[in-house]
Short mmCIF file of C-alpha atoms in Angstrom, two decimals:
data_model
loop_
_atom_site.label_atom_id
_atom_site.label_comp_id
_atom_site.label_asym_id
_atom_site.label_seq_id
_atom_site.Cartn_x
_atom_site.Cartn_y
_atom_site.Cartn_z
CA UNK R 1 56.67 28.67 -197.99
CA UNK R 2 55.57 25.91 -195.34
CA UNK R 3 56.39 22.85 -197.74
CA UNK R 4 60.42 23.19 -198.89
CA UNK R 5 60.51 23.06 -202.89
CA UNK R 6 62.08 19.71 -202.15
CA UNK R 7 59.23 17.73 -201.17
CA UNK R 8 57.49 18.25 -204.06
CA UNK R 9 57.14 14.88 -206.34
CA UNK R 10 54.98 14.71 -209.91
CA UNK R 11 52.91 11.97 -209.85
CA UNK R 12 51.84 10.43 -213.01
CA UNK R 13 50.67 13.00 -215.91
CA UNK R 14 49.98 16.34 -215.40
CA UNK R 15 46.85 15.73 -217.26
CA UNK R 16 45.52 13.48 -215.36
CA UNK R 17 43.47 14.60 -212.54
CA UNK R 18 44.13 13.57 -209.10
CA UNK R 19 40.32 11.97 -207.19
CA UNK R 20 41.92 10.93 -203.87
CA UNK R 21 44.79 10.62 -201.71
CA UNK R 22 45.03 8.14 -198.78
CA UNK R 23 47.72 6.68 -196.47
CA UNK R 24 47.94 3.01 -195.65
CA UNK R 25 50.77 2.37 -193.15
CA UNK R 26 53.68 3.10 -195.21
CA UNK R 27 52.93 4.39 -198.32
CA UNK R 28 50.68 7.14 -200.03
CA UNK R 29 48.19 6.29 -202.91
CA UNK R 30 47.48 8.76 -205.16
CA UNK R 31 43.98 7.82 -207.29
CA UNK R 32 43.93 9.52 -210.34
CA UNK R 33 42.54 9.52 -213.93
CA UNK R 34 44.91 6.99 -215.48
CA UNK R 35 45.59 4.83 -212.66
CA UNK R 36 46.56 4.17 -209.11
CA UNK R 37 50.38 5.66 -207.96
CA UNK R 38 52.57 4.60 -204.36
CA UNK R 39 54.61 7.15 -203.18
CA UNK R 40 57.11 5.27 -201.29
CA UNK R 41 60.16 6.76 -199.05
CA UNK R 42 61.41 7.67 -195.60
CA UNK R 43 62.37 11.69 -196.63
CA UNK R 44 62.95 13.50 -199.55
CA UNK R 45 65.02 13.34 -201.80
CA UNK R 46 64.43 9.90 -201.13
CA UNK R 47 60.50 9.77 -202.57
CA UNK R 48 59.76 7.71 -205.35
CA UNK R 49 56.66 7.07 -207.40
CA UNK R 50 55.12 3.58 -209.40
CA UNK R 51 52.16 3.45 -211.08
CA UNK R 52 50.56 -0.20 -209.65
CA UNK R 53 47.48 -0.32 -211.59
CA UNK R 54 46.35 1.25 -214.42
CA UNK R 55 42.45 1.04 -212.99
CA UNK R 56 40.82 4.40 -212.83
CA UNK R 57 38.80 5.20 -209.74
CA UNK R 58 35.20 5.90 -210.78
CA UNK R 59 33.60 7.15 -207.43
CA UNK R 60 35.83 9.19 -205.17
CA UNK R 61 34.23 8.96 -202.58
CA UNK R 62 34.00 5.81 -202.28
CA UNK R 63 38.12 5.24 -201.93
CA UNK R 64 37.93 4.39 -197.77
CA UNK R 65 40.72 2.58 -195.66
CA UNK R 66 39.85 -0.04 -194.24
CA UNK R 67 42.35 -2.76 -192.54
CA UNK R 68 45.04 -0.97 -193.69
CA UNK R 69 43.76 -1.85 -197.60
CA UNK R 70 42.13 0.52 -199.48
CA UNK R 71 38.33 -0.22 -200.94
CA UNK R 72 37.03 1.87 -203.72
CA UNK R 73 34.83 1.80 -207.08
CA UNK R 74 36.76 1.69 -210.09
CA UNK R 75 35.79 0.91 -213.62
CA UNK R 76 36.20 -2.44 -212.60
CA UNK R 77 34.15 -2.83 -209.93
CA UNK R 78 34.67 -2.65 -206.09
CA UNK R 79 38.51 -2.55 -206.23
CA UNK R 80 40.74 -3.52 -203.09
CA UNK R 81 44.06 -2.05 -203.10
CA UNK R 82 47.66 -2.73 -201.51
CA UNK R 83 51.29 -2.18 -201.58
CA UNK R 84 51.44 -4.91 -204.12
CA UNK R 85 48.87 -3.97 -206.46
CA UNK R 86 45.01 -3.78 -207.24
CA UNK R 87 42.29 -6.83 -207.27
CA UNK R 88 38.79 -6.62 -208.30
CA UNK R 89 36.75 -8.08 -204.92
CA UNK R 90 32.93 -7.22 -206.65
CA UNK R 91 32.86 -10.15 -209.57
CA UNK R 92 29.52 -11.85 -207.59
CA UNK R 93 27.45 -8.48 -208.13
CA UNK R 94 28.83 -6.82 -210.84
CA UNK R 95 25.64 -7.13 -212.45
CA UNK R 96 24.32 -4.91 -209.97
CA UNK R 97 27.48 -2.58 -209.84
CA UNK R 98 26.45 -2.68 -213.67
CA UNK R 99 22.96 -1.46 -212.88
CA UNK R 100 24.02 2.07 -211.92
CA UNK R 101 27.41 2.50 -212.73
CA UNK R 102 26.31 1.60 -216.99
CA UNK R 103 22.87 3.97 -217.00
CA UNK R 104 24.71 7.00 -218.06
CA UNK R 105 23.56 8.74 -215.20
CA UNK R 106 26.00 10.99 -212.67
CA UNK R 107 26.27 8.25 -209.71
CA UNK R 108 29.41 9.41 -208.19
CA UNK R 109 28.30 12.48 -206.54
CA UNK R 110 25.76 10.20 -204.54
CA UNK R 111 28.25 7.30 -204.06
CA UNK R 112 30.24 7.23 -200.75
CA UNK R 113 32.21 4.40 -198.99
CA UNK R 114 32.43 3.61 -194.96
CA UNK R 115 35.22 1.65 -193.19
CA UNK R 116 33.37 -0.12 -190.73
CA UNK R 117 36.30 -2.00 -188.91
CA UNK R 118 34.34 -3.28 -185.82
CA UNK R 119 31.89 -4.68 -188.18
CA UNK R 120 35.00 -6.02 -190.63
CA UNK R 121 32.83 -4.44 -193.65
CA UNK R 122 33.27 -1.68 -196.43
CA UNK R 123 30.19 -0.49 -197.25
CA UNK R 124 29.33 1.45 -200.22
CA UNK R 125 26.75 3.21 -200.52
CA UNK R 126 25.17 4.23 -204.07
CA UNK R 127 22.28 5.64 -206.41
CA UNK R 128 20.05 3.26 -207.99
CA UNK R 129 18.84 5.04 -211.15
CA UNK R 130 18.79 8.33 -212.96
CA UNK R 131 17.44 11.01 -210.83
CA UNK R 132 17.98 9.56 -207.39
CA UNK R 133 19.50 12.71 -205.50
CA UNK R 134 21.14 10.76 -202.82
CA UNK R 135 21.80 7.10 -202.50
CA UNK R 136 19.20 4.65 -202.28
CA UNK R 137 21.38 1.46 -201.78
CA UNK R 138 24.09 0.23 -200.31
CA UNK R 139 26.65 -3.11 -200.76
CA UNK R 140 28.32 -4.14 -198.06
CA UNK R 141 31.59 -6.39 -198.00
CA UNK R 142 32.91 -8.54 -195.22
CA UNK R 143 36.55 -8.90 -195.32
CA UNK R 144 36.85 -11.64 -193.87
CA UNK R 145 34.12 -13.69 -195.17
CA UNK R 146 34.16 -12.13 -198.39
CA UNK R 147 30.79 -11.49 -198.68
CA UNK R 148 28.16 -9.22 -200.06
CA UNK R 149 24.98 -8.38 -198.79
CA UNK R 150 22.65 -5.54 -200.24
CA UNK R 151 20.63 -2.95 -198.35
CA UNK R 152 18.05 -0.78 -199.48
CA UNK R 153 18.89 2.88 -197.71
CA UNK R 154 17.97 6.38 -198.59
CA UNK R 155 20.86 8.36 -197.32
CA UNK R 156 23.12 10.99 -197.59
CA UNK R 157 25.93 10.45 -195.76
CA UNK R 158 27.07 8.57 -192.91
CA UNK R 159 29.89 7.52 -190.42
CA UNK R 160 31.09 5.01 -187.67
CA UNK R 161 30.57 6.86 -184.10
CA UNK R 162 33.86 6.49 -182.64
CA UNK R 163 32.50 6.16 -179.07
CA UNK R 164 30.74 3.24 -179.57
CA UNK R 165 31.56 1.70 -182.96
CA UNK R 166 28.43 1.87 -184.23
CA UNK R 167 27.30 2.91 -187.81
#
């Protein structure tokens, strides 16, 4: 009843499950399964739908906005993602995006991503090895620089305090 049958748009296949969904300025992603979709549009019928990468996110909740790209962990590392497409930003420690993400261990429960704009970082946060219940490390990106630095954390969660920008 309070969305008109009109508005309603398949994205990719049915089959494939759908991890996250985030706005950039004008489009929607849609991370699923098989890939990464942008709904595009001003109104319906108007919507459409492309498939821009075929990259599967492996973390969802690690898929943050962040200077109005998105940041995430796929299975090809730290992915940044844009209107145009996707590009693999964590080729100087994917030996240590190996580490966890190759033990066969559930790491995506305990994997999270911040948008830390004051700072110009995504940070992701992540387990190190089998039977860490929360995440013991973190990797964080400068966007500018394009940098990585580790940290060793034990945490569960965390945000950016709005009134005062600080993590």
């Amino acid at each position: 009843e309070a969305v008109p049958i009109e508005n309603f748009i398949d994205v990719g296949p049915q089959d494939a499950e759908i991890k996250r969904i985030l706005a950039l300025r004008d489009n929607l992603f849609v991370l699923k399964d098989d890939g990464i979709y942008v709904v595009s549009g001003t109104s319906a019928p108007d919507w459409s739908v492309r498939l821009i990468d075929s990259t599967r996110i492996i973390a969802p909740d690690s898929a943050v906005v962040l200077n109005n790209q998105i940041y995430c962990l796929t299975e090809q590392g730290v992915t940044r993602v844009t209107g145009s497409g996707a590009a693999v930003i964590s080729r100087g420690i994917e030996d240590e995006i190996d580490a966890f993400t190759n033990q066969g261990f559930d790491y995506a429960s305990n994997t999270f991503g911040i948008a830390y704009e004051n700072d110009r970082a995504y940070i992701m946060f992540a387990p190190t090895k089998d039977g860490d219940t929360y995440s013991t490390q973190a990797f964080r990106y400068n966007i500018f620089e394009r940098t990585w630095s580790r940290w060793e954390y034990n945490v569960t969660c965390g945000m950016v305090k709005e009134s005062d920008s600080t993590l």
